[in-house]
Amino acid sequence: MTQNLNILLNGTAEETAPRLLGSLLTREIDGQKLVGRIVETEAYGQTDAASHSCRGETPRTRVMFGPAGRAYIYFTYGMHYCFNIVTGAEGYGCGVLIRALEPLEGSEIMQRNRGRGDQLTNGPAKLCQAFNIDMALSGHNLAEPPLQLELGKQLPNEDIVQTTRIGITKAIDVPWRFYIKNNQFVSKL
DNA sequence: GGAACGATCTGC
DNA sequence: CAGATCGTTCCC
């Protein structure tokens, strides 16, 4: 499994982002298990004005420049966490933001974590709250519990929509957002 | 030291 | 559409 991740994550963020669609994210907390299927991703590259890594390595972005297959998590707007999968070669800062999941297992716990019964994982900060992902998991190796990535088989191109990214003010024309066509758990259509 | 600004979400 | 709310970055 670890070897498997390395093969896929060797690519750049924009190569990897569409291939992560359909993969599973498993979270274990207090003996409970949460599972979600990745349905929306965004790529952030090193030479990308919208990326945290574009000005080089800083204390905050250090994980992005580390080995692929780790979790780059950041805190934003004074209250939200977002979760990325680091890709690419060590020393090259890029990653894939996970924007939405389809809940497959443990949705009752996700509801409790979210404090509501709907909109559990259809947004980057929402899914972090549902999966209890915060800075404690920064740099975590996603081949290991308690947060694991299990690669799915690559989806056919006709099932993937490619478009521009959301919520950014720089490089707004770069088409590095990918989501599963007709999936109701995507954050925004 | 200080100010500006978020890869967002929620409720009005 | 504005407010919440604070760490990071950059400039003086």
CSV table of N, CA, C and O in Angstrom, one decimal, chain A residues 18-141:
chain,number,residue,atom,x,y,z
A,18,PRO,N,-6.7,14.8,-10.6
A,18,PRO,CA,-7.8,14.0,-11.2
A,18,PRO,C,-7.7,12.5,-10.9
A,18,PRO,O,-8.8,11.9,-10.8
A,19,ARG,N,-6.5,12.0,-10.7
A,19,ARG,CA,-6.4,10.6,-10.4
A,19,ARG,C,-6.8,10.2,-9.0
A,19,ARG,O,-7.1,9.1,-8.7
A,20,LEU,N,-6.9,11.2,-8.1
A,20,LEU,CA,-7.3,11.0,-6.7
A,20,LEU,C,-8.8,10.8,-6.6
A,20,LEU,O,-9.3,10.3,-5.6
A,21,LEU,N,-9.5,11.3,-7.6
A,21,LEU,CA,-11.0,11.2,-7.6
A,21,LEU,C,-11.4,9.7,-7.5
A,21,LEU,O,-10.9,8.9,-8.3
A,22,GLY,N,-12.3,9.4,-6.6
A,22,GLY,CA,-12.7,8.0,-6.4
A,22,GLY,C,-11.9,7.3,-5.4
A,22,GLY,O,-12.3,6.1,-5.0
A,23,SER,N,-10.8,7.8,-4.9
A,23,SER,CA,-10.0,7.2,-3.8
A,23,SER,C,-10.7,7.3,-2.5
A,23,SER,O,-11.6,8.2,-2.3
A,24,LEU,N,-10.3,6.5,-1.5
A,24,LEU,CA,-11.0,6.5,-0.2
A,24,LEU,C,-10.1,7.1,0.8
A,24,LEU,O,-8.9,6.9,0.9
A,25,LEU,N,-10.8,7.9,1.7
A,25,LEU,CA,-10.1,8.4,2.9
A,25,LEU,C,-10.7,7.8,4.1
A,25,LEU,O,-11.9,7.9,4.3
A,26,THR,N,-9.9,7.2,4.9
A,26,THR,CA,-10.3,6.5,6.1
A,26,THR,C,-9.8,7.1,7.4
A,26,THR,O,-8.6,7.3,7.5
A,27,ARG,N,-10.6,7.5,8.3
A,27,ARG,CA,-10.2,8.1,9.5
A,27,ARG,C,-10.7,7.3,10.7
A,27,ARG,O,-11.8,6.8,10.8
A,28,GLU,N,-9.7,7.0,11.6
A,28,GLU,CA,-10.1,6.2,12.8
A,28,GLU,C,-9.9,7.1,14.0
A,28,GLU,O,-8.9,7.7,14.3
A,29,ILE,N,-11.0,7.2,14.8
A,29,ILE,CA,-11.0,8.0,16.1
A,29,ILE,C,-11.7,7.3,17.1
A,29,ILE,O,-12.8,6.9,16.9
A,30,ASP,N,-11.0,7.1,18.2
A,30,ASP,CA,-11.7,6.4,19.4
A,30,ASP,C,-12.3,5.1,19.0
A,30,ASP,O,-13.4,4.8,19.4
A,31,GLY,N,-11.6,4.3,18.2
A,31,GLY,CA,-12.2,3.0,17.8
A,31,GLY,C,-13.3,3.1,16.8
A,31,GLY,O,-13.9,2.1,16.4
A,32,GLN,N,-13.7,4.3,16.4
A,32,GLN,CA,-14.7,4.5,15.4
A,32,GLN,C,-14.0,4.7,14.0
A,32,GLN,O,-12.9,5.2,13.9
A,33,LYS,N,-14.8,4.4,13.0
A,33,LYS,CA,-14.2,4.5,11.6
A,33,LYS,C,-15.1,5.3,10.7
A,33,LYS,O,-16.3,5.2,10.7
A,34,LEU,N,-14.4,6.3,10.1
A,34,LEU,CA,-15.1,7.1,9.1
A,34,LEU,C,-14.5,6.8,7.7
A,34,LEU,O,-13.3,6.8,7.6
A,35,VAL,N,-15.3,6.7,6.7
A,35,VAL,CA,-14.8,6.6,5.4
A,35,VAL,C,-15.5,7.5,4.4
A,35,VAL,O,-16.7,7.7,4.5
A,36,GLY,N,-14.7,8.1,3.5
A,36,GLY,CA,-15.3,9.0,2.5
A,36,GLY,C,-14.6,8.8,1.2
A,36,GLY,O,-13.4,8.4,1.2
A,37,ARG,N,-15.3,9.0,0.1
A,37,ARG,CA,-14.8,8.9,-1.2
A,37,ARG,C,-14.5,10.3,-1.8
A,37,ARG,O,-15.4,11.1,-1.7
A,38,ILE,N,-13.3,10.4,-2.3
A,38,ILE,CA,-12.9,11.7,-2.8
A,38,ILE,C,-13.7,12.0,-4.1
A,38,ILE,O,-13.6,11.3,-5.1
A,39,VAL,N,-14.4,13.2,-4.1
A,39,VAL,CA,-15.2,13.5,-5.3
A,39,VAL,C,-14.8,14.8,-5.9
A,39,VAL,O,-15.3,15.2,-7.0
A,40,GLU,N,-14.0,15.6,-5.2
A,40,GLU,CA,-13.6,16.9,-5.7
A,40,GLU,C,-12.2,17.3,-5.2
A,40,GLU,O,-11.9,17.2,-4.0
A,41,THR,N,-11.3,17.7,-6.1
A,41,THR,CA,-9.9,18.0,-5.8
A,41,THR,C,-9.5,19.3,-6.5
A,41,THR,O,-10.1,19.7,-7.5
A,42,GLU,N,-8.5,19.9,-6.0
A,42,GLU,CA,-7.8,21.1,-6.7
A,42,GLU,C,-6.3,20.9,-6.5
A,42,GLU,O,-5.8,20.6,-5.5
A,43,ALA,N,-5.6,21.2,-7.6
A,43,ALA,CA,-4.1,21.2,-7.6
A,43,ALA,C,-3.5,22.5,-7.3
A,43,ALA,O,-4.1,23.6,-7.8
A,44,TYR,N,-2.5,22.5,-6.5
A,44,TYR,CA,-1.7,23.8,-6.3
A,44,TYR,C,-0.2,23.5,-6.5
A,44,TYR,O,0.3,22.6,-5.9
A,45,GLY,N,0.3,24.2,-7.4
A,45,GLY,CA,1.7,24.0,-7.9
A,45,GLY,C,2.7,24.9,-7.2
A,45,GLY,O,2.3,25.9,-6.6
A,46,GLN,N,4.0,24.6,-7.4
A,46,GLN,CA,5.0,25.5,-6.8
A,46,GLN,C,5.1,26.8,-7.5
A,46,GLN,O,5.2,27.9,-6.9
A,47,THR,N,5.0,26.8,-8.9
A,47,THR,CA,5.0,28.1,-9.6
A,47,THR,C,3.6,28.4,-10.0
A,47,THR,O,3.2,28.5,-11.1
A,48,ASP,N,2.8,28.7,-8.9
A,48,ASP,CA,1.4,28.9,-9.1
A,48,ASP,C,1.0,30.0,-8.1
A,48,ASP,O,1.1,29.9,-6.9
A,49,ALA,N,0.6,31.2,-8.6
A,49,ALA,CA,0.4,32.3,-7.7
A,49,ALA,C,-0.7,32.1,-6.7
A,49,ALA,O,-0.7,32.7,-5.6
A,50,ALA,N,-1.5,31.1,-6.9
A,50,ALA,CA,-2.6,30.8,-5.9
A,50,ALA,C,-2.1,29.9,-4.8
A,50,ALA,O,-2.8,29.7,-3.8
A,51,SER,N,-0.9,29.3,-4.9
A,51,SER,CA,-0.5,28.3,-4.0
A,51,SER,C,0.3,28.9,-2.8
A,51,SER,O,1.1,29.8,-3.0
A,52,HIS,N,0.1,28.3,-1.7
A,52,HIS,CA,0.8,28.7,-0.5
A,52,HIS,C,2.3,28.6,-0.7
A,52,HIS,O,3.1,29.2,0.0
A,53,SER,N,2.7,27.7,-1.6
A,53,SER,CA,4.1,27.3,-1.8
A,53,SER,C,4.8,28.2,-2.8
A,53,SER,O,6.0,28.1,-3.0
A,54,CYS,N,4.1,29.2,-3.4
A,54,CYS,CA,4.7,29.9,-4.6
A,54,CYS,C,5.8,30.8,-4.2
A,54,CYS,O,6.6,31.2,-5.0
A,55,ARG,N,5.9,31.2,-2.9
A,55,ARG,CA,7.0,32.1,-2.5
A,55,ARG,C,8.1,31.4,-1.8
A,55,ARG,O,8.9,31.9,-1.0
A,56,GLY,N,8.1,30.1,-2.0
A,56,GLY,CA,9.1,29.3,-1.4
A,56,GLY,C,8.7,28.7,0.0
A,56,GLY,O,7.6,29.0,0.5
A,57,GLU,N,9.6,27.9,0.6
A,57,GLU,CA,9.3,27.2,1.8
A,57,GLU,C,9.3,28.2,3.0
A,57,GLU,O,10.2,29.0,3.1
A,58,THR,N,8.3,28.1,3.8
A,58,THR,CA,8.2,28.9,5.0
A,58,THR,C,7.8,27.8,6.1
A,58,THR,O,7.5,26.7,5.8
A,59,PRO,N,7.8,28.3,7.4
A,59,PRO,CA,7.4,27.3,8.4
A,59,PRO,C,6.1,26.7,8.2
A,59,PRO,O,5.9,25.5,8.4
A,60,ARG,N,5.1,27.5,7.7
A,60,ARG,CA,3.8,27.0,7.5
A,60,ARG,C,3.7,26.0,6.4
A,60,ARG,O,3.0,25.0,6.4
A,61,THR,N,4.5,26.2,5.3
A,61,THR,CA,4.4,25.4,4.1
A,61,THR,C,5.4,24.3,4.0
A,61,THR,O,5.5,23.6,3.0
A,62,ARG,N,6.2,24.1,5.1
A,62,ARG,CA,7.3,23.2,5.1
A,62,ARG,C,6.8,21.8,4.6
A,62,ARG,O,7.5,21.1,3.8
A,63,VAL,N,5.7,21.3,5.1
A,63,VAL,CA,5.2,20.0,4.7
A,63,VAL,C,5.0,19.8,3.2
A,63,VAL,O,5.3,18.8,2.6
A,64,MET,N,4.6,20.9,2.5
A,64,MET,CA,4.4,20.8,1.1
A,64,MET,C,5.7,20.5,0.3
A,64,MET,O,5.6,20.0,-0.8
A,65,PHE,N,6.8,20.9,0.9
A,65,PHE,CA,8.1,20.6,0.3
A,65,PHE,C,8.7,19.3,0.7
A,65,PHE,O,9.8,19.0,0.3
A,66,GLY,N,8.0,18.6,1.5
A,66,GLY,CA,8.5,17.3,2.0
A,66,GLY,C,8.1,16.2,1.1
A,66,GLY,O,7.6,16.4,0.0
A,67,PRO,N,8.2,14.9,1.6
A,67,PRO,CA,7.8,13.8,0.7
A,67,PRO,C,6.4,13.7,0.4
A,67,PRO,O,5.5,14.2,1.2
A,68,ALA,N,6.1,13.1,-0.7
A,68,ALA,CA,4.7,12.9,-1.2
A,68,ALA,C,4.0,12.0,-0.3
A,68,ALA,O,4.6,11.1,0.4
A,69,GLY,N,2.6,12.1,-0.3
A,69,GLY,CA,1.8,11.1,0.5
A,69,GLY,C,1.6,11.6,2.0
A,69,GLY,O,1.1,10.8,2.8
A,70,ARG,N,2.1,12.8,2.3
A,70,ARG,CA,1.8,13.3,3.6
A,70,ARG,C,0.7,14.3,3.6
A,70,ARG,O,0.3,14.8,2.5
A,71,ALA,N,0.1,14.6,4.8
A,71,ALA,CA,-1.0,15.6,4.9
A,71,ALA,C,-0.5,17.0,5.1
A,71,ALA,O,0.2,17.2,6.1
A,72,TYR,N,-0.8,17.9,4.2
A,72,TYR,CA,-0.5,19.3,4.4
A,72,TYR,C,-1.8,19.9,4.9
A,72,TYR,O,-2.8,19.9,4.1
A,73,ILE,N,-1.9,20.4,6.1
A,73,ILE,CA,-3.1,20.9,6.7
A,73,ILE,C,-2.8,22.4,7.1
A,73,ILE,O,-1.7,22.7,7.6
A,74,TYR,N,-3.7,23.3,6.8
A,74,TYR,CA,-3.5,24.6,7.2
A,74,TYR,C,-4.8,25.2,7.9
A,74,TYR,O,-5.9,24.7,7.6
A,75,PHE,N,-4.6,26.2,8.7
A,75,PHE,CA,-5.6,26.9,9.4
A,75,PHE,C,-5.9,28.2,8.7
A,75,PHE,O,-5.0,28.9,8.4
A,76,THR,N,-7.2,28.5,8.5
A,76,THR,CA,-7.5,29.7,7.8
A,76,THR,C,-8.7,30.4,8.3
A,76,THR,O,-9.6,29.8,8.9
A,77,TYR,N,-8.9,31.7,8.0
A,77,TYR,CA,-10.0,32.5,8.4
A,77,TYR,C,-10.3,32.4,9.9
A,77,TYR,O,-11.4,32.6,10.3
A,78,GLY,N,-9.2,32.1,10.6
A,78,GLY,CA,-9.3,32.1,12.1
A,78,GLY,C,-10.1,31.0,12.7
A,78,GLY,O,-10.3,31.0,13.9
A,79,MET,N,-10.6,30.1,11.8
A,79,MET,CA,-11.5,29.0,12.4
A,79,MET,C,-11.6,27.8,11.6
A,79,MET,O,-12.2,26.8,12.0
A,80,HIS,N,-11.0,27.7,10.4
A,80,HIS,CA,-11.2,26.5,9.6
A,80,HIS,C,-9.9,25.8,9.3
A,80,HIS,O,-8.8,26.5,9.2
A,81,TYR,N,-10.0,24.5,9.1
A,81,TYR,CA,-8.8,23.7,8.6
A,81,TYR,C,-9.1,23.2,7.2
A,81,TYR,O,-10.3,22.9,6.9
A,82,CYS,N,-8.1,23.1,6.4
A,82,CYS,CA,-8.2,22.5,5.1
A,82,CYS,C,-7.1,21.4,4.9
A,82,CYS,O,-6.0,21.6,5.5
A,83,PHE,N,-7.4,20.4,4.2
A,83,PHE,CA,-6.6,19.2,4.1
A,83,PHE,C,-6.1,19.0,2.6
A,83,PHE,O,-6.9,19.0,1.7
A,84,ASN,N,-4.8,18.8,2.5
A,84,ASN,CA,-4.2,18.6,1.2
A,84,ASN,C,-3.3,17.3,1.2
A,84,ASN,O,-2.8,17.0,2.3
A,85,ILE,N,-3.2,16.7,0.1
A,85,ILE,CA,-2.3,15.6,-0.1
A,85,ILE,C,-1.0,16.1,-0.8
A,85,ILE,O,-1.1,16.6,-1.9
A,86,VAL,N,0.1,15.9,-0.2
A,86,VAL,CA,1.4,16.4,-0.8
A,86,VAL,C,1.8,15.5,-1.9
A,86,VAL,O,1.7,14.2,-1.8
A,87,THR,N,2.1,16.0,-3.1
A,87,THR,CA,2.6,15.2,-4.2
A,87,THR,C,3.9,15.7,-4.7
A,87,THR,O,4.5,16.7,-4.1
A,88,GLY,N,4.4,15.1,-5.7
A,88,GLY,CA,5.7,15.5,-6.3
A,88,GLY,C,6.9,15.2,-5.5
A,88,GLY,O,6.9,14.6,-4.5
A,89,ALA,N,8.1,15.5,-6.1
A,89,ALA,CA,9.4,15.2,-5.5
A,89,ALA,C,9.6,16.0,-4.3
A,89,ALA,O,9.1,17.1,-4.1
A,90,GLU,N,10.4,15.4,-3.4
A,90,GLU,CA,10.9,16.2,-2.2
A,90,GLU,C,11.6,17.4,-2.7
A,90,GLU,O,12.4,17.4,-3.6
A,91,GLY,N,11.3,18.5,-2.0
A,91,GLY,CA,12.0,19.8,-2.4
A,91,GLY,C,11.1,20.6,-3.3
A,91,GLY,O,11.4,21.8,-3.6
A,92,TYR,N,10.1,20.0,-3.9
A,92,TYR,CA,9.2,20.7,-4.8
A,92,TYR,C,7.9,20.9,-4.1
A,92,TYR,O,7.2,19.9,-3.7
A,93,GLY,N,7.4,22.1,-3.9
A,93,GLY,CA,6.3,22.4,-3.1
A,93,GLY,C,5.0,22.4,-3.8
A,93,GLY,O,4.6,23.3,-4.5
A,94,CYS,N,4.2,21.3,-3.8
A,94,CYS,CA,2.9,21.2,-4.4
A,94,CYS,C,2.0,20.3,-3.7
A,94,CYS,O,2.5,19.4,-2.9
A,95,GLY,N,0.7,20.3,-4.0
A,95,GLY,CA,-0.2,19.5,-3.3
A,95,GLY,C,-1.6,19.5,-3.9
A,95,GLY,O,-1.9,20.4,-4.7
A,96,VAL,N,-2.4,18.6,-3.4
A,96,VAL,CA,-3.8,18.5,-3.9
A,96,VAL,C,-4.8,18.8,-2.7
A,96,VAL,O,-4.8,18.1,-1.8
A,97,LEU,N,-5.5,19.9,-2.9
A,97,LEU,CA,-6.6,20.2,-1.9
A,97,LEU,C,-7.8,19.3,-2.0
A,97,LEU,O,-8.3,19.1,-3.2
A,98,ILE,N,-8.2,18.6,-1.0
A,98,ILE,CA,-9.4,17.8,-1.0
A,98,ILE,C,-10.6,18.7,-0.7
A,98,ILE,O,-10.7,19.1,0.4
A,99,ARG,N,-11.4,18.9,-1.7
A,99,ARG,CA,-12.5,19.8,-1.5
A,99,ARG,C,-13.8,19.2,-1.1
A,99,ARG,O,-14.7,19.9,-0.6
A,100,ALA,N,-14.0,17.9,-1.4
A,100,ALA,CA,-15.3,17.3,-1.1
A,100,ALA,C,-15.2,15.8,-1.1
A,100,ALA,O,-14.4,15.2,-1.8
A,101,LEU,N,-16.0,15.2,-0.2
A,101,LEU,CA,-16.0,13.7,-0.1
A,101,LEU,C,-17.5,13.3,-0.1
A,101,LEU,O,-18.4,14.0,0.2
A,102,GLU,N,-17.7,12.0,-0.5
A,102,GLU,CA,-19.0,11.4,-0.4
A,102,GLU,C,-18.9,10.5,0.8
A,102,GLU,O,-18.1,9.5,0.8
A,103,PRO,N,-19.7,10.7,1.8
A,103,PRO,CA,-19.7,9.9,3.1
A,103,PRO,C,-20.1,8.5,2.7
A,103,PRO,O,-21.1,8.3,2.1
A,104,LEU,N,-19.2,7.5,3.2
A,104,LEU,CA,-19.6,6.1,2.9
A,104,LEU,C,-19.8,5.3,4.2
A,104,LEU,O,-20.5,4.4,4.2
A,105,GLU,N,-19.2,5.8,5.3
A,105,GLU,CA,-19.3,5.0,6.5
A,105,GLU,C,-19.1,6.0,7.7
A,105,GLU,O,-18.2,6.9,7.6
A,106,GLY,N,-19.9,5.9,8.7
A,106,GLY,CA,-19.8,6.7,9.9
A,106,GLY,C,-20.4,8.1,9.8
A,106,GLY,O,-20.0,9.0,10.5
A,107,SER,N,-21.4,8.2,9.0
A,107,SER,CA,-22.0,9.5,8.8
A,107,SER,C,-22.7,10.1,10.0
A,107,SER,O,-22.8,11.3,10.2
A,108,GLU,N,-23.1,9.1,11.0
A,108,GLU,CA,-23.7,9.6,12.2
A,108,GLU,C,-22.6,10.4,13.0
A,108,GLU,O,-22.9,11.5,13.6
A,109,ILE,N,-21.4,9.9,13.0
A,109,ILE,CA,-20.3,10.6,13.7
A,109,ILE,C,-19.9,11.9,13.0
A,109,ILE,O,-19.7,12.9,13.6
A,110,MET,N,-20.0,11.9,11.7
A,110,MET,CA,-19.7,13.1,10.9
A,110,MET,C,-20.8,14.2,11.3
A,110,MET,O,-20.5,15.3,11.5
A,111,GLN,N,-22.0,13.7,11.4
A,111,GLN,CA,-23.1,14.7,11.8
A,111,GLN,C,-22.8,15.3,13.2
A,111,GLN,O,-23.0,16.5,13.4
A,112,ARG,N,-22.4,14.4,14.1
A,112,ARG,CA,-22.1,14.9,15.4
A,112,ARG,C,-21.0,15.9,15.4
A,112,ARG,O,-21.0,17.0,16.0
A,113,ASN,N,-19.9,15.6,14.6
A,113,ASN,CA,-18.8,16.5,14.5
A,113,ASN,C,-19.1,17.8,13.9
A,113,ASN,O,-18.6,18.8,14.2
A,114,ARG,N,-20.1,17.7,13.0
A,114,ARG,CA,-20.5,19.0,12.3
A,114,ARG,C,-21.5,19.7,13.0
A,114,ARG,O,-21.7,20.9,12.7
A,115,GLY,N,-22.2,19.1,13.9
A,115,GLY,CA,-23.3,19.8,14.6
A,115,GLY,C,-24.5,20.0,13.8
A,115,GLY,O,-25.3,20.9,14.1
A,116,ARG,N,-24.7,19.2,12.7
A,116,ARG,CA,-25.8,19.3,11.9
A,116,ARG,C,-26.0,18.0,11.0
A,116,ARG,O,-25.1,17.2,11.0
A,117,GLY,N,-27.1,17.9,10.4
A,117,GLY,CA,-27.4,16.6,9.7
A,117,GLY,C,-27.1,16.6,8.3
A,117,GLY,O,-27.2,15.6,7.6
A,118,ASP,N,-26.8,17.8,7.7
A,118,ASP,CA,-26.6,17.9,6.3
A,118,ASP,C,-25.3,18.6,6.0
A,118,ASP,O,-24.6,19.0,6.9
A,119,GLN,N,-24.9,18.7,4.7
A,119,GLN,CA,-23.7,19.4,4.3
A,119,GLN,C,-22.5,18.9,5.1
A,119,GLN,O,-21.7,19.7,5.6
A,120,LEU,N,-22.3,17.6,5.1
A,120,LEU,CA,-21.3,17.0,6.0
A,120,LEU,C,-19.9,17.2,5.5
A,120,LEU,O,-19.0,17.5,6.2
A,121,THR,N,-19.7,16.9,4.2
A,121,THR,CA,-18.4,16.9,3.6
A,121,THR,C,-18.2,17.6,2.3
A,121,THR,O,-17.3,17.3,1.5
A,122,ASN,N,-19.2,18.5,1.9
A,122,ASN,CA,-19.1,19.1,0.6
A,122,ASN,C,-18.4,20.5,0.6
A,122,ASN,O,-18.9,21.5,0.2
A,123,GLY,N,-17.2,20.4,1.1
A,123,GLY,CA,-16.4,21.7,1.2
A,123,GLY,C,-15.1,21.3,2.0
A,123,GLY,O,-15.1,20.4,2.8
A,124,PRO,N,-14.0,22.0,1.7
A,124,PRO,CA,-12.7,21.6,2.3
A,124,PRO,C,-12.7,21.8,3.8
A,124,PRO,O,-12.0,20.9,4.5
A,125,ALA,N,-13.3,22.8,4.3
A,125,ALA,CA,-13.3,22.9,5.8
A,125,ALA,C,-14.4,22.1,6.4
A,125,ALA,O,-14.2,21.6,7.6
A,126,LYS,N,-15.5,21.9,5.7
A,126,LYS,CA,-16.6,21.0,6.3
A,126,LYS,C,-16.1,19.6,6.4
A,126,LYS,O,-16.3,19.0,7.5
A,127,LEU,N,-15.3,19.1,5.5
A,127,LEU,CA,-14.9,17.7,5.6
A,127,LEU,C,-13.8,17.5,6.7
A,127,LEU,O,-13.8,16.5,7.3
A,128,CYS,N,-13.1,18.6,6.9
A,128,CYS,CA,-12.1,18.5,8.0
A,128,CYS,C,-12.8,18.5,9.3
A,128,CYS,O,-12.4,17.7,10.3
A,129,GLN,N,-13.9,19.3,9.5
A,129,GLN,CA,-14.6,19.2,10.7
A,129,GLN,C,-15.3,17.9,10.9
A,129,GLN,O,-15.3,17.3,12.0
A,130,ALA,N,-15.9,17.3,9.8
A,130,ALA,CA,-16.6,16.0,9.9
A,130,ALA,C,-15.6,14.9,10.3
A,130,ALA,O,-16.0,14.0,11.0
A,131,PHE,N,-14.4,15.0,9.7
A,131,PHE,CA,-13.4,13.9,9.9
A,131,PHE,C,-12.5,14.2,11.1
A,131,PHE,O,-11.5,13.5,11.3
A,132,ASN,N,-12.7,15.4,11.8
A,132,ASN,CA,-11.9,15.7,12.9
A,132,ASN,C,-10.4,15.9,12.5
A,132,ASN,O,-9.5,15.4,13.2
A,133,ILE,N,-10.2,16.6,11.4
A,133,ILE,CA,-8.8,16.8,11.0
A,133,ILE,C,-8.4,18.2,11.4
A,133,ILE,O,-9.1,19.2,11.1
A,134,ASP,N,-7.3,18.3,12.1
A,134,ASP,CA,-6.7,19.6,12.5
A,134,ASP,C,-5.2,19.5,12.4
A,134,ASP,O,-4.6,18.5,11.9
A,135,MET,N,-4.5,20.5,13.0
A,135,MET,CA,-3.1,20.6,12.9
A,135,MET,C,-2.3,19.4,13.5
A,135,MET,O,-1.2,19.2,13.2
A,136,ALA,N,-3.0,18.7,14.4
A,136,ALA,CA,-2.4,17.5,15.0
A,136,ALA,C,-2.0,16.5,13.9
A,136,ALA,O,-1.0,15.7,14.1
A,137,LEU,N,-2.6,16.5,12.8
A,137,LEU,CA,-2.3,15.6,11.7
A,137,LEU,C,-1.4,16.2,10.6
A,137,LEU,O,-1.2,15.6,9.6
A,138,SER,N,-0.9,17.4,10.9
A,138,SER,CA,0.0,18.0,9.9
A,138,SER,C,1.2,17.1,9.7
A,138,SER,O,1.9,16.8,10.7
A,139,GLY,N,1.5,16.8,8.5
A,139,GLY,CA,2.7,16.0,8.1
A,139,GLY,C,2.5,14.5,8.3
A,139,GLY,O,3.4,13.7,8.0
A,140,HIS,N,1.3,14.1,8.6
A,140,HIS,CA,1.0,12.7,8.8
A,140,HIS,C,1.2,11.9,7.5
A,140,HIS,O,0.8,12.4,6.5
A,141,ASN,N,1.7,10.7,7.7
A,141,ASN,CA,1.9,9.8,6.5
A,141,ASN,C,0.6,9.1,6.2
A,141,ASN,O,0.1,8.3,7.0
